[in-house]
Amino acid sequence: MKLNNLQVLRAIAAYMVLLAHIEDIEAKRGMGRILGPWTDIGDWGVDLFFVLSGFVMVLVSHTTLGSVKDAGKFLWSRATRIYPLWWLCLSALVPIWLFRPELVYGGTQQEISLIKDYLLIPKTESPLLQTGWTLIHEMYFYIFFAVLLMMPLGERRRVPLLILWGTVAVGLGLILSPSRGEEPILRLVTHPMTLEFVAGAVAALLWRSTKGAMGVPALAAGVVALIIGMTLYVNGALGADTGGFMTFDRARVILFLPSAALLTYGAASIELRQGWKITGLPVRLGDWSYSLYLTHMLSANFFGLVWGQVAMPGLLDNAIALPAIMLGCTLVAWASFTLFEQPMINQSKKLGQRMFGQLRPAAAQV
């Protein structure tokens, strides 16, 4: 089941991340500044992606009672969605890193392990292609969800176990407090952003059980929460950069989880309940969102290098170059989706059906 409004949220999430990264490019390549620290609000795009992932996982598995075969098909569909394009983009970056590491963000970091990066295994520093850190979180969530799918629980028992898992894992993080750059597996398992996947799953369960009855109020509350959260985030109101109990990651979840969950529930609800759904280009941009998310680090930096060769004093060329870079990144994402991602998805679905067959429906589930 494809919900147009959720695809639009995917597009928004991807462009928010792009906005945050383009600010870095302007700082490096331009001779003036239009953007500034306020573009840190783009970080919210990642939190929205995580909530959407939790929502969709419950949505696609709600008719599944649970078995080893169901878990296998789920992992297959997720892994074949994540890895092929990740491998392609990472492989495109490796030659640049080998010959011009200074051009790669994080290319001079101390721990470079391509095997871990290709497999999305946690390490002390981010993958060579920086956006891969979020895919490590995604795969962790998928693996845990697949474990639940092995058991004949049904949706209404599965989601409470997800809540228990998230609560226990994050609670351990509060006790053990693994620091950035140390104990990467422990830090992943206990990371507070796990709660965003759980929040998405809860939103999906509520969406199904209420049939989207509270969609409009949820959207309104989500917009208010987003404005408050972004304002506090940009101004460091929770002291997220000072260390101590209120770490950056914990503050981020506190500020961004409510709006992402409310907007996800609300957007899905008004499509189900009122039939209000967005069509056309915004939905297609959502289809390209994963390609945009992975390719933009390469394409935006390339376009930024070109811009740096012709940059002039003043802000006029910034006003031209920044939208041009965003357009260029969008075209690269479209090409990536059309020529690689979509064909790979189609082929993996066909192979998955031959390997695993249809998911077994749960009895008497609403």
Tab-separated table of C-alpha atoms in Angstrom:
chain	number	residue	atom	x	y	z
A	1	MET	CA	0.000	0.000	0.000
A	2	LYS	CA	1.497	3.282	-1.132
A	3	LEU	CA	0.434	6.479	0.611
A	4	ASN	CA	1.146	9.543	-1.498
A	5	ASN	CA	1.391	11.861	1.478
A	6	LEU	CA	4.112	9.740	3.057
A	7	GLN	CA	6.068	9.895	-0.190
A	8	VAL	CA	5.847	13.676	-0.005
A	9	LEU	CA	7.191	13.547	3.554
A	10	ARG	CA	10.086	11.460	2.234
A	11	ALA	CA	10.816	14.163	-0.307
A	12	ILE	CA	10.710	16.840	2.390
A	13	ALA	CA	13.087	14.790	4.550
A	14	ALA	CA	15.594	14.351	1.722
A	15	TYR	CA	15.576	18.029	0.775
A	16	MET	CA	15.955	19.066	4.403
A	17	VAL	CA	19.150	17.006	4.589
A	18	LEU	CA	20.301	18.471	1.271
A	19	LEU	CA	19.708	21.983	2.627
A	20	ALA	CA	21.920	21.312	5.628
A	21	HIS	CA	24.745	19.992	3.455
A	22	ILE	CA	24.501	22.754	0.838
A	23	GLU	CA	25.231	25.267	3.580
A	24	ASP	CA	28.611	23.544	4.053
A	25	ILE	CA	29.289	23.799	0.325
A	26	GLU	CA	28.455	27.502	0.260
A	27	ALA	CA	30.839	28.079	3.173
A	28	LYS	CA	33.653	26.295	1.325
A	29	ARG	CA	33.114	27.404	-2.292
A	30	GLY	CA	31.247	30.710	-2.260
A	31	MET	CA	32.609	34.180	-1.662
A	32	GLY	CA	29.577	35.305	0.309
A	33	ARG	CA	26.941	33.760	2.555
A	34	ILE	CA	23.201	33.490	2.054
A	35	LEU	CA	22.721	30.425	4.181
A	36	GLY	CA	23.853	30.149	7.778
A	37	PRO	CA	23.576	28.144	10.988
A	38	TRP	CA	19.777	28.150	10.699
A	39	THR	CA	20.116	25.451	8.042
A	40	ASP	CA	20.882	23.039	10.890
A	41	ILE	CA	17.111	22.556	10.902
A	42	GLY	CA	17.781	20.271	7.948
A	43	ASP	CA	18.935	17.644	10.433
A	44	TRP	CA	15.228	17.061	11.124
A	45	GLY	CA	15.063	15.252	7.799
A	46	VAL	CA	16.914	12.268	9.247
A	47	ASP	CA	14.577	12.065	12.240
A	48	LEU	CA	11.603	12.159	9.885
A	49	PHE	CA	13.130	9.365	7.814
A	50	PHE	CA	13.466	7.205	10.932
A	51	VAL	CA	9.855	7.768	11.995
A	52	LEU	CA	8.659	7.004	8.467
A	53	SER	CA	10.657	3.776	8.495
A	54	GLY	CA	8.989	2.612	11.690
A	55	PHE	CA	5.569	3.530	10.301
A	56	VAL	CA	6.100	1.727	7.012
A	57	MET	CA	7.488	-1.405	8.655
A	58	VAL	CA	4.298	-1.883	10.625
A	59	LEU	CA	2.197	-0.977	7.609
A	60	VAL	CA	3.764	-3.544	5.280
A	61	SER	CA	3.697	-6.329	7.883
A	62	HIS	CA	0.288	-5.811	9.490
A	63	THR	CA	-1.200	-8.889	7.773
A	64	THR	CA	1.757	-11.015	8.786
A	65	LEU	CA	1.287	-13.381	11.695
A	66	GLY	CA	4.992	-14.200	11.784
A	67	SER	CA	7.345	-17.013	10.797
A	68	VAL	CA	10.975	-17.565	9.833
A	69	LYS	CA	9.922	-17.350	6.184
A	70	ASP	CA	8.172	-14.022	6.778
A	71	ALA	CA	11.259	-12.677	8.532
A	72	GLY	CA	13.444	-13.826	5.659
A	73	LYS	CA	11.295	-12.128	3.055
A	74	PHE	CA	11.187	-8.947	5.099
A	75	LEU	CA	14.963	-8.815	5.482
A	76	TRP	CA	15.412	-9.610	1.810
A	77	SER	CA	13.136	-6.768	0.753
A	78	ARG	CA	14.840	-4.303	3.093
A	79	ALA	CA	18.411	-5.354	2.330
A	80	THR	CA	17.875	-5.292	-1.430
A	81	ARG	CA	16.336	-1.852	-1.046
A	82	ILE	CA	19.243	-0.472	1.000
A	83	TYR	CA	22.453	-2.124	-0.165
A	84	PRO	CA	22.650	-1.979	-3.998
A	85	LEU	CA	22.425	1.799	-4.277
A	86	TRP	CA	24.607	2.195	-1.187
A	87	TRP	CA	27.278	0.008	-2.804
A	88	LEU	CA	27.074	1.975	-6.040
A	89	CYS	CA	27.455	5.373	-4.362
A	90	LEU	CA	30.188	4.226	-2.006
A	91	SER	CA	32.086	2.645	-4.897
A	92	ALA	CA	31.870	5.914	-6.830
A	93	LEU	CA	33.462	7.687	-3.855
A	94	VAL	CA	36.305	5.230	-3.234
A	95	PRO	CA	38.511	6.282	-6.207
A	96	ILE	CA	38.161	9.934	-5.197
A	97	TRP	CA	39.186	9.042	-1.646
A	98	LEU	CA	42.175	7.019	-2.871
A	99	PHE	CA	43.609	9.782	-5.033
A	100	ARG	CA	42.217	12.998	-3.498
A	101	PRO	CA	41.168	12.219	0.090
A	102	GLU	CA	41.009	15.926	0.939
A	103	LEU	CA	37.996	16.222	-1.371
A	104	VAL	CA	36.030	13.655	0.640
A	105	TYR	CA	34.252	14.820	3.770
A	106	GLY	CA	35.842	12.679	6.481
A	107	GLY	CA	38.335	11.275	3.970
A	108	THR	CA	41.260	11.848	6.318
A	109	GLN	CA	39.633	10.200	9.356
A	110	GLN	CA	41.733	7.741	11.304
A	111	GLU	CA	39.586	4.634	10.909
A	112	ILE	CA	38.844	3.763	7.290
A	113	SER	CA	37.390	0.258	6.926
A	114	LEU	CA	35.790	-0.267	3.549
A	115	ILE	CA	34.592	-3.743	4.470
A	116	LYS	CA	32.654	-2.360	7.422
A	117	ASP	CA	31.393	0.508	5.304
A	118	TYR	CA	30.140	-1.748	2.515
A	119	LEU	CA	28.395	-4.020	5.010
A	120	LEU	CA	27.115	-1.121	7.160
A	121	ILE	CA	28.797	-2.429	10.289
A	122	PRO	CA	29.206	0.140	13.095
A	123	LYS	CA	32.670	1.575	13.707
A	124	THR	CA	34.118	4.405	15.757
A	125	GLU	CA	33.744	6.933	12.925
A	126	SER	CA	31.121	7.467	10.246
A	127	PRO	CA	31.316	5.566	6.944
A	128	LEU	CA	33.397	7.075	4.166
A	129	LEU	CA	30.146	8.245	2.573
A	130	GLN	CA	28.837	10.158	5.555
A	131	THR	CA	25.119	9.572	5.025
A	132	GLY	CA	25.728	5.870	5.632
A	133	TRP	CA	25.532	6.330	9.412
A	134	THR	CA	21.753	6.509	9.131
A	135	LEU	CA	21.654	3.284	7.101
A	136	ILE	CA	23.483	1.532	9.934
A	137	HIS	CA	20.622	2.544	12.223
A	138	GLU	CA	18.083	1.432	9.617
A	139	MET	CA	19.625	-2.030	9.272
A	140	TYR	CA	19.774	-2.420	13.049
A	141	PHE	CA	16.062	-1.677	13.253
A	142	TYR	CA	15.268	-4.014	10.352
A	143	ILE	CA	17.188	-6.878	11.939
A	144	PHE	CA	15.403	-6.477	15.253
A	145	PHE	CA	12.034	-6.227	13.512
A	146	ALA	CA	12.864	-9.365	11.537
A	147	VAL	CA	13.528	-11.201	14.808
A	148	LEU	CA	10.030	-10.234	15.950
A	149	LEU	CA	8.626	-11.421	12.626
A	150	MET	CA	10.023	-14.886	13.312
A	151	MET	CA	7.520	-15.240	16.144
A	152	PRO	CA	3.765	-15.816	15.515
A	153	LEU	CA	2.695	-12.692	17.379
A	154	GLY	CA	0.576	-10.589	15.070
A	155	GLU	CA	0.670	-6.817	14.879
A	156	ARG	CA	-0.978	-6.024	18.215
A	157	ARG	CA	1.628	-7.972	20.180
A	158	ARG	CA	4.541	-7.015	17.980
A	159	VAL	CA	4.321	-3.250	18.480
A	160	PRO	CA	4.282	-3.445	22.326
A	161	LEU	CA	7.452	-5.534	22.111
A	162	LEU	CA	8.975	-2.830	19.940
A	163	ILE	CA	8.097	-0.274	22.601
A	164	LEU	CA	9.656	-2.465	25.302
A	165	TRP	CA	12.785	-2.935	23.205
A	166	GLY	CA	13.186	0.783	22.581
A	167	THR	CA	12.598	1.661	26.223
A	168	VAL	CA	15.070	-0.912	27.543
A	169	ALA	CA	17.724	-0.106	24.934
A	170	VAL	CA	17.602	3.644	25.470
A	171	GLY	CA	17.385	3.132	29.232
A	172	LEU	CA	20.633	1.174	29.097
A	173	GLY	CA	22.120	4.059	27.145
A	174	LEU	CA	21.208	6.430	29.945
A	175	ILE	CA	22.969	4.167	32.431
A	176	LEU	CA	26.030	3.220	30.393
A	177	SER	CA	26.366	6.493	28.427
A	178	PRO	CA	28.562	5.209	25.574
A	179	SER	CA	30.391	8.203	24.117
A	180	ARG	CA	30.763	9.255	20.514
A	181	GLY	CA	33.611	7.435	18.775
A	182	GLU	CA	33.762	4.671	21.385
A	183	GLU	CA	32.010	1.311	21.721
A	184	PRO	CA	30.228	1.670	18.348
A	185	ILE	CA	27.981	-1.390	18.654
A	186	LEU	CA	26.869	-0.528	22.183
A	187	ARG	CA	26.272	3.056	21.128
A	188	LEU	CA	24.141	1.877	18.193
A	189	VAL	CA	22.073	-0.521	20.284
A	190	THR	CA	21.378	2.071	22.990
A	191	HIS	CA	21.079	5.126	20.737
A	192	PRO	CA	18.152	7.433	21.617
A	193	MET	CA	17.158	7.725	17.944
A	194	THR	CA	15.881	4.147	18.233
A	195	LEU	CA	12.846	5.753	19.843
A	196	GLU	CA	12.029	7.417	16.526
A	197	PHE	CA	11.595	4.057	14.810
A	198	VAL	CA	9.415	2.969	17.711
A	199	ALA	CA	7.389	6.197	17.513
A	200	GLY	CA	6.756	5.533	13.830
A	201	ALA	CA	5.552	2.010	14.618
A	202	VAL	CA	3.219	3.316	17.315
A	203	ALA	CA	1.899	5.972	14.920
A	204	ALA	CA	1.123	3.254	12.369
A	205	LEU	CA	-0.727	1.143	14.930
A	206	LEU	CA	-2.764	4.175	16.030
A	207	TRP	CA	-3.422	5.070	12.409
A	208	ARG	CA	-4.854	1.648	11.740
A	209	SER	CA	-6.819	1.351	14.992
A	210	THR	CA	-8.325	4.876	14.799
A	211	LYS	CA	-8.677	4.789	11.005
A	212	GLY	CA	-7.031	8.189	10.915
A	213	ALA	CA	-9.678	9.892	13.032
A	214	MET	CA	-7.326	12.513	14.490
A	215	GLY	CA	-5.471	13.422	11.317
A	216	VAL	CA	-6.164	17.161	11.145
A	217	PRO	CA	-5.448	17.876	14.841
A	218	ALA	CA	-2.285	15.778	14.590
A	219	LEU	CA	-1.085	17.798	11.598
A	220	ALA	CA	-1.753	21.063	13.400
A	221	ALA	CA	0.032	19.877	16.531
A	222	GLY	CA	2.882	18.551	14.410
A	223	VAL	CA	3.446	21.915	12.738
A	224	VAL	CA	3.493	23.679	16.106
A	225	ALA	CA	5.873	21.073	17.549
A	226	LEU	CA	8.109	21.407	14.493
A	227	ILE	CA	8.379	25.185	14.786
A	228	ILE	CA	9.136	24.977	18.514
A	229	GLY	CA	11.583	22.112	18.088
A	230	MET	CA	13.513	23.736	15.248
A	231	THR	CA	13.708	27.065	17.061
A	232	LEU	CA	15.086	25.448	20.204
A	233	TYR	CA	17.418	23.199	18.203
A	234	VAL	CA	19.058	26.003	16.250
A	235	ASN	CA	19.524	28.070	19.399
A	236	GLY	CA	20.876	25.155	21.463
A	237	ALA	CA	18.215	25.788	24.073
A	238	LEU	CA	18.666	22.380	25.732
A	239	GLY	CA	22.413	22.786	26.056
A	240	ALA	CA	22.964	19.936	23.630
A	241	ASP	CA	26.577	20.879	22.925
A	242	THR	CA	27.743	21.227	26.518
A	243	GLY	CA	28.032	17.532	27.347
A	244	GLY	CA	26.633	15.929	30.468
A	245	PHE	CA	23.288	14.170	30.619
A	246	MET	CA	21.633	16.220	27.869
A	247	THR	CA	23.750	15.024	24.960
A	248	PHE	CA	23.261	16.244	21.430
A	249	ASP	CA	21.480	13.040	20.404
A	250	ARG	CA	19.083	13.068	23.362
A	251	ALA	CA	18.232	16.724	22.826
A	252	ARG	CA	17.671	16.067	19.142
A	253	VAL	CA	15.197	13.277	19.822
A	254	ILE	CA	13.333	15.347	22.417
A	255	LEU	CA	13.005	18.245	19.986
A	256	PHE	CA	12.337	16.410	16.725
A	257	LEU	CA	10.534	13.134	17.515
A	258	PRO	CA	7.123	14.673	18.438
A	259	SER	CA	6.771	16.690	15.240
A	260	ALA	CA	7.964	13.858	12.989
A	261	ALA	CA	5.550	11.354	14.567
A	262	LEU	CA	2.565	13.736	14.564
A	263	LEU	CA	3.114	14.819	10.965
A	264	THR	CA	3.536	11.224	9.798
A	265	TYR	CA	0.335	10.115	11.512
A	266	GLY	CA	-1.510	13.218	10.330
A	267	ALA	CA	-0.379	13.005	6.717
A	268	ALA	CA	-1.367	9.338	6.466
A	269	SER	CA	-4.666	9.988	8.249
A	270	ILE	CA	-5.981	12.770	6.028
A	271	GLU	CA	-5.272	10.607	2.997
A	272	LEU	CA	-7.197	7.681	4.489
A	273	ARG	CA	-10.009	9.582	6.206
A	274	GLN	CA	-10.623	12.667	4.096
A	275	GLY	CA	-9.112	11.467	0.849
A	276	TRP	CA	-6.779	14.487	0.852
A	277	LYS	CA	-3.680	13.353	-0.936
A	278	ILE	CA	-0.965	15.110	-2.890
A	279	THR	CA	-0.284	13.950	-6.432
A	280	GLY	CA	2.168	14.725	-9.205
A	281	LEU	CA	5.761	15.900	-8.882
A	282	PRO	CA	5.954	15.983	-5.051
A	283	VAL	CA	5.117	12.270	-4.973
A	284	ARG	CA	7.696	11.494	-7.640
A	285	LEU	CA	10.288	13.444	-5.670
A	286	GLY	CA	9.440	11.150	-2.776
A	287	ASP	CA	10.051	8.162	-5.020
A	288	TRP	CA	13.515	9.558	-5.751
A	289	SER	CA	14.223	10.457	-2.116
A	290	TYR	CA	16.539	7.538	-1.316
A	291	SER	CA	18.538	8.194	-4.469
A	292	LEU	CA	18.694	11.887	-3.584
A	293	TYR	CA	19.756	11.101	-0.036
A	294	LEU	CA	22.670	8.907	-1.125
A	295	THR	CA	23.815	10.668	-4.292
A	296	HIS	CA	23.634	14.265	-3.122
A	297	MET	CA	26.902	14.108	-1.182
A	298	LEU	CA	28.642	13.274	-4.457
A	299	SER	CA	26.674	15.469	-6.837
A	300	ALA	CA	26.433	18.532	-4.591
A	301	ASN	CA	30.164	18.490	-3.914
A	302	PHE	CA	30.900	18.118	-7.627
A	303	PHE	CA	28.656	21.049	-8.513
A	304	GLY	CA	30.198	22.968	-5.625
A	305	LEU	CA	33.690	22.420	-7.039
A	306	VAL	CA	32.532	23.749	-10.399
A	307	TRP	CA	30.981	26.757	-8.695
A	308	GLY	CA	34.176	27.411	-6.751
A	309	GLN	CA	36.061	27.888	-10.023
A	310	VAL	CA	33.817	30.772	-11.117
A	311	ALA	CA	32.628	32.201	-7.779
A	312	MET	CA	32.563	35.991	-7.566
A	313	PRO	CA	32.364	38.421	-4.637
A	314	GLY	CA	28.868	39.281	-3.541
A	315	LEU	CA	25.720	37.222	-3.255
A	316	LEU	CA	24.391	37.211	-6.821
A	317	ASP	CA	26.215	34.080	-7.871
A	318	ASN	CA	25.186	32.409	-4.583
A	319	ALA	CA	21.554	33.137	-5.400
A	320	ILE	CA	22.054	31.429	-8.756
A	321	ALA	CA	24.395	28.633	-7.734
A	322	LEU	CA	22.518	27.290	-4.700
A	323	PRO	CA	19.213	26.603	-6.525
A	324	ALA	CA	21.225	25.267	-9.473
A	325	ILE	CA	23.006	22.816	-7.196
A	326	MET	CA	19.689	21.643	-5.753
A	327	LEU	CA	18.292	21.200	-9.261
A	328	GLY	CA	21.411	19.348	-10.362
A	329	CYS	CA	21.174	17.022	-7.358
A	330	THR	CA	17.519	16.371	-8.190
A	331	LEU	CA	18.352	15.446	-11.773
A	332	VAL	CA	21.102	13.092	-10.609
A	333	ALA	CA	18.640	11.492	-8.169
A	334	TRP	CA	16.087	11.064	-10.952
A	335	ALA	CA	18.688	9.391	-13.154
A	336	SER	CA	19.823	7.170	-10.288
A	337	PHE	CA	16.261	6.093	-9.523
A	338	THR	CA	15.277	5.533	-13.141
A	339	LEU	CA	18.396	3.771	-14.367
A	340	PHE	CA	19.467	1.833	-11.275
A	341	GLU	CA	17.322	1.922	-8.160
A	342	GLN	CA	13.927	1.143	-9.682
A	343	PRO	CA	15.204	-1.702	-11.925
A	344	MET	CA	17.004	-3.216	-8.935
A	345	ILE	CA	13.842	-3.010	-6.813
A	346	ASN	CA	11.803	-4.724	-9.535
A	347	GLN	CA	14.302	-7.528	-9.992
A	348	SER	CA	14.743	-8.104	-6.261
A	349	LYS	CA	10.961	-8.309	-5.810
A	350	LYS	CA	10.697	-10.972	-8.487
A	351	LEU	CA	13.566	-12.956	-6.996
A	352	GLY	CA	12.144	-12.529	-3.497
A	353	GLN	CA	8.775	-13.898	-4.583
A	354	ARG	CA	10.461	-16.974	-6.044
A	355	MET	CA	12.510	-17.467	-2.882
A	356	PHE	CA	9.923	-16.739	-0.197
A	357	GLY	CA	6.472	-16.537	-1.762
A	358	GLN	CA	3.681	-14.387	-0.324
A	359	LEU	CA	3.600	-13.276	3.301
A	360	ARG	CA	1.260	-15.378	5.424
A	361	PRO	CA	-1.719	-13.263	6.585
A	362	ALA	CA	-2.625	-13.020	10.237
A	363	ALA	CA	-6.057	-14.235	11.206
A	364	ALA	CA	-8.793	-11.772	12.209
A	365	GLN	CA	-6.593	-8.685	12.124
A	366	VAL	CA	-8.228	-5.334	11.496
